């Protein structure tokens, strides 16, 4: 799948989520550089692929040195960097954070169009739609909805109006985070989680030693008693931080988790 005539020949990403869209959609020859976080396996679903490309784009001078035709940034990328690049005449496109599967699909199509790779965009969208349809069909076979809360470091609970919240519901779970932390999410004290526990916790990694204060909460004896390994669903953060190319894997992993639960 070659890029369309007039497509940017040199694209630089200074945003971790834009990195993944470029890696999934662009012709390799179009990628001039990726962000500093592109090869971080805790954040990037495509970290291994990113290692093939320069991944030092961050400060404006590192971007300028690559002479890009297009710079992909995020809404929360350092404002001074974005503004300087615009003043110098570089084309900077800012990507919003996605909160739903449909928003992610729209963003895929928009980026694919920007870089002249519409066919690659539609292939990724088709993979997401297949995973979504399969998960919905599997969930329909199980009328019950076990309650799940995403409990992260320091007690952050993901809210209902989030991409992860939608994925939880799609897989056939009830989103307890929407009750505990509202639409956007928030800190939920351990005492409250223990007093009204959901059926399962969704965590970013399997239980392990408390290496720092953030992780210590997840290893607390009260949580360990209520949520042993068989009541913790592990969904690595790199599958949900950005959406996009990680969505088929994220959807499939949660759908499998629901199918493995014995509740009808």
Short mmCIF file of C-alpha atoms in Angstrom, two decimals:
data_model
loop_
_atom_site.label_atom_id
_atom_site.label_comp_id
_atom_site.label_asym_id
_atom_site.label_seq_id
_atom_site.Cartn_x
_atom_site.Cartn_y
_atom_site.Cartn_z
CA UNK A 1 0.00 0.00 0.00
CA UNK A 2 1.83 3.07 -1.25
CA UNK A 3 1.11 6.60 -0.16
CA UNK A 4 -1.01 8.88 -2.36
CA UNK A 5 0.64 11.50 -4.60
CA UNK A 6 1.32 14.66 -2.62
CA UNK A 7 1.56 12.82 0.69
CA UNK A 8 4.16 14.15 3.16
CA UNK A 9 7.51 12.46 2.56
CA UNK A 10 8.94 13.15 6.02
CA UNK A 11 6.71 12.93 9.10
CA UNK A 12 7.84 13.49 12.68
CA UNK A 13 5.81 12.54 15.75
CA UNK A 14 6.31 14.27 19.10
CA UNK A 15 3.47 12.42 20.83
CA UNK A 16 3.34 8.85 22.09
CA UNK A 17 -0.09 8.14 20.58
CA UNK A 18 0.83 9.72 17.25
CA UNK A 19 3.88 7.43 17.24
CA UNK A 20 1.65 4.39 17.21
CA UNK A 21 -0.61 5.70 14.47
CA UNK A 22 2.41 6.46 12.30
CA UNK A 23 3.90 3.03 12.90
CA UNK A 24 0.60 1.35 12.02
CA UNK A 25 -0.31 3.46 9.02
CA UNK A 26 2.69 5.12 7.39
CA UNK A 27 5.04 3.75 4.80
CA UNK A 28 8.29 3.18 6.70
CA UNK A 29 10.05 5.63 4.43
CA UNK A 30 7.74 8.43 5.58
CA UNK A 31 8.75 8.17 9.24
CA UNK A 32 11.53 10.70 9.87
CA UNK A 33 11.44 10.40 13.67
CA UNK A 34 9.26 9.34 16.57
CA UNK A 35 8.90 10.74 20.06
CA UNK A 36 11.15 10.05 23.01
CA UNK A 37 8.61 7.54 24.37
CA UNK A 38 8.08 5.53 21.21
CA UNK A 39 10.10 2.52 22.32
CA UNK A 40 8.83 2.41 25.91
CA UNK A 41 7.07 -0.97 26.20
CA UNK A 42 5.01 0.21 29.17
CA UNK A 43 3.38 2.92 27.03
CA UNK A 44 3.68 1.83 23.42
CA UNK A 45 1.87 -1.13 21.92
CA UNK A 46 4.34 -0.95 19.02
CA UNK A 47 7.53 -0.39 21.01
CA UNK A 48 9.42 -3.15 19.21
CA UNK A 49 8.58 -1.68 15.80
CA UNK A 50 9.53 1.80 17.01
CA UNK A 51 13.07 0.67 17.78
CA UNK A 52 13.76 0.57 14.02
CA UNK A 53 13.33 4.33 13.71
CA UNK A 54 14.94 7.41 15.27
CA UNK A 55 13.00 8.13 18.46
CA UNK A 56 14.50 11.33 19.76
CA UNK A 57 11.88 13.89 18.72
CA UNK A 58 10.84 16.16 21.57
CA UNK A 59 12.42 19.61 21.87
CA UNK A 60 11.88 21.85 18.86
CA UNK A 61 15.51 21.65 17.75
CA UNK A 62 15.32 17.88 17.41
CA UNK A 63 12.28 18.23 15.16
CA UNK A 64 13.78 21.01 13.05
CA UNK A 65 16.87 18.90 12.40
CA UNK A 66 14.68 16.24 10.74
CA UNK A 67 13.24 18.73 8.21
CA UNK A 68 9.71 17.30 8.35
CA UNK A 69 6.84 18.05 5.98
CA UNK A 70 4.39 17.23 8.77
CA UNK A 71 4.64 17.15 12.57
CA UNK A 72 2.11 15.17 14.58
CA UNK A 73 1.64 16.41 18.15
CA UNK A 74 -0.86 15.96 20.95
CA UNK A 75 -3.08 18.56 22.58
CA UNK A 76 -0.93 18.21 25.69
CA UNK A 77 2.44 18.24 23.95
CA UNK A 78 4.52 21.12 25.31
CA UNK A 79 2.86 24.29 24.03
CA UNK A 80 6.14 26.18 23.56
CA UNK A 81 7.38 23.46 21.21
CA UNK A 82 4.20 23.44 19.15
CA UNK A 83 4.08 27.21 18.86
CA UNK A 84 7.74 27.53 17.91
CA UNK A 85 7.40 24.95 15.16
CA UNK A 86 4.34 26.73 13.79
CA UNK A 87 6.13 30.10 13.83
CA UNK A 88 8.98 28.56 11.88
CA UNK A 89 6.56 27.43 9.19
CA UNK A 90 6.25 23.75 9.99
CA UNK A 91 2.88 22.09 9.53
CA UNK A 92 1.81 20.89 12.98
CA UNK A 93 -1.32 18.78 13.43
CA UNK A 94 -2.51 18.26 17.01
CA UNK A 95 -4.29 15.02 17.86
CA UNK A 96 -6.92 14.89 20.58
CA UNK A 97 -7.09 12.14 23.20
CA UNK A 98 -9.74 9.60 22.20
CA UNK A 99 -12.42 8.56 24.67
CA UNK A 100 -14.40 6.07 22.57
CA UNK A 101 -13.82 3.43 19.92
CA UNK A 102 -15.63 5.58 17.36
CA UNK A 103 -13.41 8.56 18.16
CA UNK A 104 -10.38 6.34 17.67
CA UNK A 105 -11.66 5.13 14.32
CA UNK A 106 -12.27 8.72 13.19
CA UNK A 107 -8.73 9.65 14.25
CA UNK A 108 -7.25 6.70 12.37
CA UNK A 109 -9.02 7.79 9.20
CA UNK A 110 -7.96 11.41 9.69
CA UNK A 111 -4.29 10.54 10.16
CA UNK A 112 -4.38 8.05 7.29
CA UNK A 113 -5.77 10.79 5.03
CA UNK A 114 -3.12 13.27 6.23
CA UNK A 115 -0.28 10.96 5.26
CA UNK A 116 -1.86 9.61 2.09
CA UNK A 117 -2.46 6.12 3.46
CA UNK A 118 -6.24 5.76 3.35
CA UNK A 119 -6.07 2.08 2.43
CA UNK A 120 -3.92 1.28 5.47
CA UNK A 121 -6.34 3.24 7.61
CA UNK A 122 -9.32 1.25 6.38
CA UNK A 123 -7.48 -2.02 7.00
CA UNK A 124 -6.91 -1.04 10.63
CA UNK A 125 -10.51 0.13 11.02
CA UNK A 126 -11.73 -3.20 9.63
CA UNK A 127 -9.64 -5.08 12.21
CA UNK A 128 -11.12 -2.97 15.02
CA UNK A 129 -14.66 -3.48 13.77
CA UNK A 130 -14.14 -7.26 13.53
CA UNK A 131 -12.88 -7.37 17.10
CA UNK A 132 -15.78 -5.19 18.27
CA UNK A 133 -18.38 -7.37 16.55
CA UNK A 134 -16.85 -10.61 17.89
CA UNK A 135 -16.72 -9.24 21.43
CA UNK A 136 -20.32 -8.02 21.28
CA UNK A 137 -21.52 -11.38 20.00
CA UNK A 138 -19.64 -13.26 22.72
CA UNK A 139 -20.98 -10.93 25.43
CA UNK A 140 -24.54 -11.42 24.20
CA UNK A 141 -24.25 -15.11 25.05
CA UNK A 142 -23.68 -14.24 28.73
CA UNK A 143 -26.61 -12.29 30.21
CA UNK A 144 -24.92 -11.49 33.52
CA UNK A 145 -22.56 -8.54 33.82
CA UNK A 146 -19.88 -9.00 36.50
CA UNK A 147 -18.81 -5.62 37.89
CA UNK A 148 -15.26 -4.51 37.14
CA UNK A 149 -13.33 -1.48 38.35
CA UNK A 150 -10.06 -0.27 36.89
CA UNK A 151 -7.89 0.34 39.95
CA UNK A 152 -4.55 1.96 39.22
CA UNK A 153 -1.55 3.22 41.13
CA UNK A 154 -2.33 5.44 44.12
CA UNK A 155 -6.01 4.52 43.94
CA UNK A 156 -7.04 6.06 40.65
CA UNK A 157 -10.24 4.56 39.25
CA UNK A 158 -11.04 5.04 35.59
CA UNK A 159 -14.47 6.59 35.03
CA UNK A 160 -17.29 5.60 32.74
CA UNK A 161 -16.74 8.24 30.06
CA UNK A 162 -13.44 6.76 28.94
CA UNK A 163 -12.12 4.40 26.29
CA UNK A 164 -11.38 1.74 28.91
CA UNK A 165 -14.89 2.09 30.29
CA UNK A 166 -16.35 1.42 26.86
CA UNK A 167 -14.09 -1.60 26.37
CA UNK A 168 -15.20 -3.03 29.72
CA UNK A 169 -18.88 -2.73 28.77
CA UNK A 170 -18.29 -4.11 25.28
CA UNK A 171 -16.68 -7.25 26.70
CA UNK A 172 -19.74 -8.01 28.82
CA UNK A 173 -18.86 -6.47 32.17
CA UNK A 174 -20.56 -3.77 34.21
CA UNK A 175 -18.32 -0.76 34.68
CA UNK A 176 -18.09 -0.25 38.45
CA UNK A 177 -15.73 2.67 37.85
CA UNK A 178 -18.62 4.76 36.60
CA UNK A 179 -20.29 4.33 39.99
CA UNK A 180 -17.17 4.74 42.09
CA UNK A 181 -15.55 7.62 40.23
CA UNK A 182 -18.14 9.19 37.94
CA UNK A 183 -17.75 9.92 34.25
CA UNK A 184 -14.12 11.03 34.17
CA UNK A 185 -12.57 8.99 36.98
CA UNK A 186 -10.86 9.96 40.20
CA UNK A 187 -9.11 8.80 43.34
CA UNK A 188 -11.04 6.24 45.36
CA UNK A 189 -9.82 5.53 48.90
CA UNK A 190 -8.93 1.96 49.74
CA UNK A 191 -11.57 1.98 52.48
CA UNK A 192 -14.33 2.69 49.99
CA UNK A 193 -13.12 0.02 47.58
CA UNK A 194 -13.06 -2.54 50.38
CA UNK A 195 -16.46 -1.49 51.75
CA UNK A 196 -18.23 -1.89 48.41
CA UNK A 197 -16.01 -4.09 46.26
CA UNK A 198 -16.77 -4.87 42.63
CA UNK A 199 -16.59 -8.47 41.44
CA UNK A 200 -13.21 -7.95 39.77
CA UNK A 201 -10.38 -5.47 39.54
CA UNK A 202 -8.86 -4.57 36.21
CA UNK A 203 -5.17 -3.86 36.69
CA UNK A 204 -2.26 -3.01 34.41
CA UNK A 205 0.02 -5.75 35.69
CA UNK A 206 -0.09 -8.87 37.80
CA UNK A 207 0.30 -8.48 41.54
CA UNK A 208 3.90 -8.14 42.66
CA UNK A 209 6.08 -6.63 45.38
CA UNK A 210 5.36 -3.04 46.42
CA UNK A 211 8.33 -1.31 44.81
CA UNK A 212 7.03 2.19 45.51
CA UNK A 213 4.12 3.97 47.19
CA UNK A 214 2.03 3.99 44.03
CA UNK A 215 2.15 0.24 43.73
CA UNK A 216 1.94 -0.36 47.48
CA UNK A 217 -1.79 0.32 47.44
CA UNK A 218 -2.42 -2.43 44.91
CA UNK A 219 -0.44 -4.84 47.11
CA UNK A 220 -2.29 -3.90 50.32
CA UNK A 221 -3.35 -6.99 52.34
CA UNK A 222 -7.01 -5.91 52.35
CA UNK A 223 -7.07 -5.74 48.56
CA UNK A 224 -5.09 -8.95 48.27
CA UNK A 225 -7.70 -10.74 50.41
CA UNK A 226 -10.65 -9.43 48.43
CA UNK A 227 -9.00 -9.67 45.04
CA UNK A 228 -6.66 -12.65 44.75
CA UNK A 229 -5.17 -13.33 41.31
CA UNK A 230 -8.32 -15.04 40.03
CA UNK A 231 -10.31 -11.85 40.73
CA UNK A 232 -7.84 -9.56 38.98
CA UNK A 233 -8.02 -9.09 35.23
CA UNK A 234 -4.71 -7.93 33.79
CA UNK A 235 -4.89 -5.55 30.84
CA UNK A 236 -1.52 -3.88 30.18
CA UNK A 237 -1.74 -0.10 30.06
CA UNK A 238 -0.08 -0.01 26.64
CA UNK A 239 -3.28 -1.49 25.20
CA UNK A 240 -5.51 1.37 26.37
CA UNK A 241 -3.33 4.47 26.71
CA UNK A 242 -3.92 5.50 23.11
CA UNK A 243 -6.42 3.28 21.36
CA UNK A 244 -5.74 3.04 17.64
CA UNK A 245 -3.67 0.01 16.61
CA UNK A 246 -3.86 -1.55 20.08
CA UNK A 247 -7.65 -1.75 20.09
CA UNK A 248 -8.11 -5.19 18.46
CA UNK A 249 -5.76 -6.73 21.03
CA UNK A 250 -7.37 -4.87 23.95
CA UNK A 251 -10.88 -5.85 22.89
CA UNK A 252 -9.90 -9.49 22.37
CA UNK A 253 -8.10 -9.71 25.72
CA UNK A 254 -11.08 -8.39 27.67
CA UNK A 255 -13.50 -10.58 25.72
CA UNK A 256 -11.41 -13.65 26.58
CA UNK A 257 -11.37 -12.63 30.23
CA UNK A 258 -15.18 -12.48 30.26
CA UNK A 259 -15.50 -15.86 28.56
CA UNK A 260 -13.21 -17.44 31.16
CA UNK A 261 -15.50 -16.38 34.02
CA UNK A 262 -17.88 -19.15 35.00
CA UNK A 263 -20.83 -16.84 35.71
CA UNK A 264 -23.41 -17.33 32.90
#
